[in-house]
Amino acid sequence: MAHCQNCDFKWSWGDMMQLSFKGKKECPNCHKNQYVSGKSGFLTTMLFTMPFVFLTSYLRTYQDAGWLTIVLVFLIYMPLISLLMPFFYRLSSTQKRFGKTVE
């Protein structure tokens, strides 16, 4: 699980889920705002999005799966991935978008 950049406090899974939905959250220990680091957010998104794209491509091409099957795979895959993503996030004390610090 991720650690605060200011005080090295280990965050809980629930705190990380709140952070992933809100975009920023105060550290429960030092009360400084923390953000998902840009690099870890991008890599985590790619890590979990690409297998879905390859799986659906495989199902459509080689298994002749219909759209109903693809939608069912999506409805199972996305909640599972949403539950796992907080384990892969890293925290940052500054919010950056496209490499630039946002105030």
C-alpha positions as a Python dict, from the first residue, in 0.01 Angstrom:
ca = {
    (1, 'M'): (0, 0, 0),
    (2, 'A'): (111, 358, -59),
    (3, 'H'): (293, 576, 193),
    (4, 'C'): (251, 951, 254),
    (5, 'Q'): (531, 1156, 97),
    (6, 'N'): (546, 1389, 400),
    (7, 'C'): (532, 1160, 705),
    (8, 'D'): (572, 809, 555),
    (9, 'F'): (235, 701, 702),
    (10, 'K'): (103, 382, 540),
    (11, 'W'): (-243, 443, 395),
    (12, 'S'): (-526, 193, 415),
    (13, 'W'): (-706, 43, 118),
    (14, 'G'): (-1017, 251, 196),
    (15, 'D'): (-818, 574, 200),
    (16, 'M'): (-666, 485, -136),
    (17, 'M'): (-1011, 412, -281),
    (18, 'Q'): (-1132, 755, -166),
    (19, 'L'): (-823, 913, -318),
    (20, 'S'): (-880, 740, -651),
    (21, 'F'): (-1236, 874, -671),
    (22, 'K'): (-1172, 1228, -542),
    (23, 'G'): (-828, 1294, -689),
    (24, 'K'): (-680, 1426, -365),
    (25, 'K'): (-708, 1340, 2),
    (26, 'E'): (-554, 1459, 326),
    (27, 'C'): (-313, 1225, 496),
    (28, 'P'): (-484, 1082, 807),
    (29, 'N'): (-162, 1138, 1002),
    (30, 'C'): (-10, 1475, 897),
    (31, 'H'): (-318, 1629, 724),
    (32, 'K'): (-127, 1734, 409),
    (33, 'N'): (-296, 1683, 73),
    (34, 'Q'): (-173, 1381, -120),
    (35, 'Y'): (-235, 1295, -485),
    (36, 'V'): (-185, 988, -702),
    (37, 'S'): (150, 1038, -874),
    (38, 'G'): (117, 1094, -1246),
    (39, 'K'): (351, 814, -1339),
    (40, 'S'): (184, 551, -1120),
    (41, 'G'): (-164, 661, -1230),
    (42, 'F'): (-69, 627, -1595),
    (43, 'L'): (112, 294, -1552),
    (44, 'T'): (-167, 147, -1341),
    (45, 'T'): (-429, 250, -1593),
    (46, 'M'): (-229, 99, -1877),
    (47, 'L'): (-155, -215, -1677),
    (48, 'F'): (-524, -284, -1628),
    (49, 'T'): (-667, -143, -1952),
    (50, 'M'): (-447, -324, -2201),
    (51, 'P'): (-539, -679, -2086),
    (52, 'F'): (-908, -588, -2127),
    (53, 'V'): (-845, -460, -2479),
    (54, 'F'): (-651, -774, -2572),
    (55, 'L'): (-911, -1002, -2412),
    (56, 'T'): (-1202, -842, -2594),
    (57, 'S'): (-1009, -841, -2920),
    (58, 'Y'): (-934, -1211, -2877),
    (59, 'L'): (-1295, -1292, -2792),
    (60, 'R'): (-1428, -1101, -3093),
    (61, 'T'): (-1172, -1234, -3340),
    (62, 'Y'): (-1115, -1599, -3247),
    (63, 'Q'): (-1419, -1694, -3041),
    (64, 'D'): (-1683, -1503, -3240),
    (65, 'A'): (-1819, -1361, -2916),
    (66, 'G'): (-2114, -1126, -2943),
    (67, 'W'): (-2150, -786, -2784),
    (68, 'L'): (-2345, -933, -2494),
    (69, 'T'): (-2042, -1143, -2399),
    (70, 'I'): (-1814, -839, -2423),
    (71, 'V'): (-2048, -635, -2201),
    (72, 'L'): (-2061, -918, -1945),
    (73, 'V'): (-1681, -942, -1943),
    (74, 'F'): (-1666, -565, -1892),
    (75, 'L'): (-1916, -580, -1604),
    (76, 'I'): (-1705, -844, -1430),
    (77, 'Y'): (-1360, -705, -1517),
    (78, 'M'): (-1403, -339, -1423),
    (79, 'P'): (-1522, -380, -1060),
    (80, 'L'): (-1247, -636, -1000),
    (81, 'I'): (-984, -400, -1138),
    (82, 'S'): (-1125, -106, -943),
    (83, 'L'): (-1074, -305, -624),
    (84, 'L'): (-713, -389, -713),
    (85, 'M'): (-589, -53, -845),
    (86, 'P'): (-526, 112, -502),
    (87, 'F'): (-256, -149, -433),
    (88, 'F'): (-54, -17, -727),
    (89, 'Y'): (-85, 359, -671),
    (90, 'R'): (201, 573, -536),
    (91, 'L'): (144, 907, -364),
    (92, 'S'): (278, 1251, -444),
    (93, 'S'): (272, 1575, -246),
    (94, 'T'): (215, 1779, -561),
    (95, 'Q'): (-48, 1742, -828),
    (96, 'K'): (99, 1719, -1176),
    (97, 'R'): (-78, 1707, -1508),
    (98, 'F'): (119, 1644, -1823),
    (99, 'G'): (444, 1696, -1632),
    (100, 'K'): (354, 2040, -1495),
    (101, 'T'): (267, 2117, -1134),
    (102, 'V'): (-95, 2225, -1085),
    (103, 'E'): (-175, 2472, -808),
}
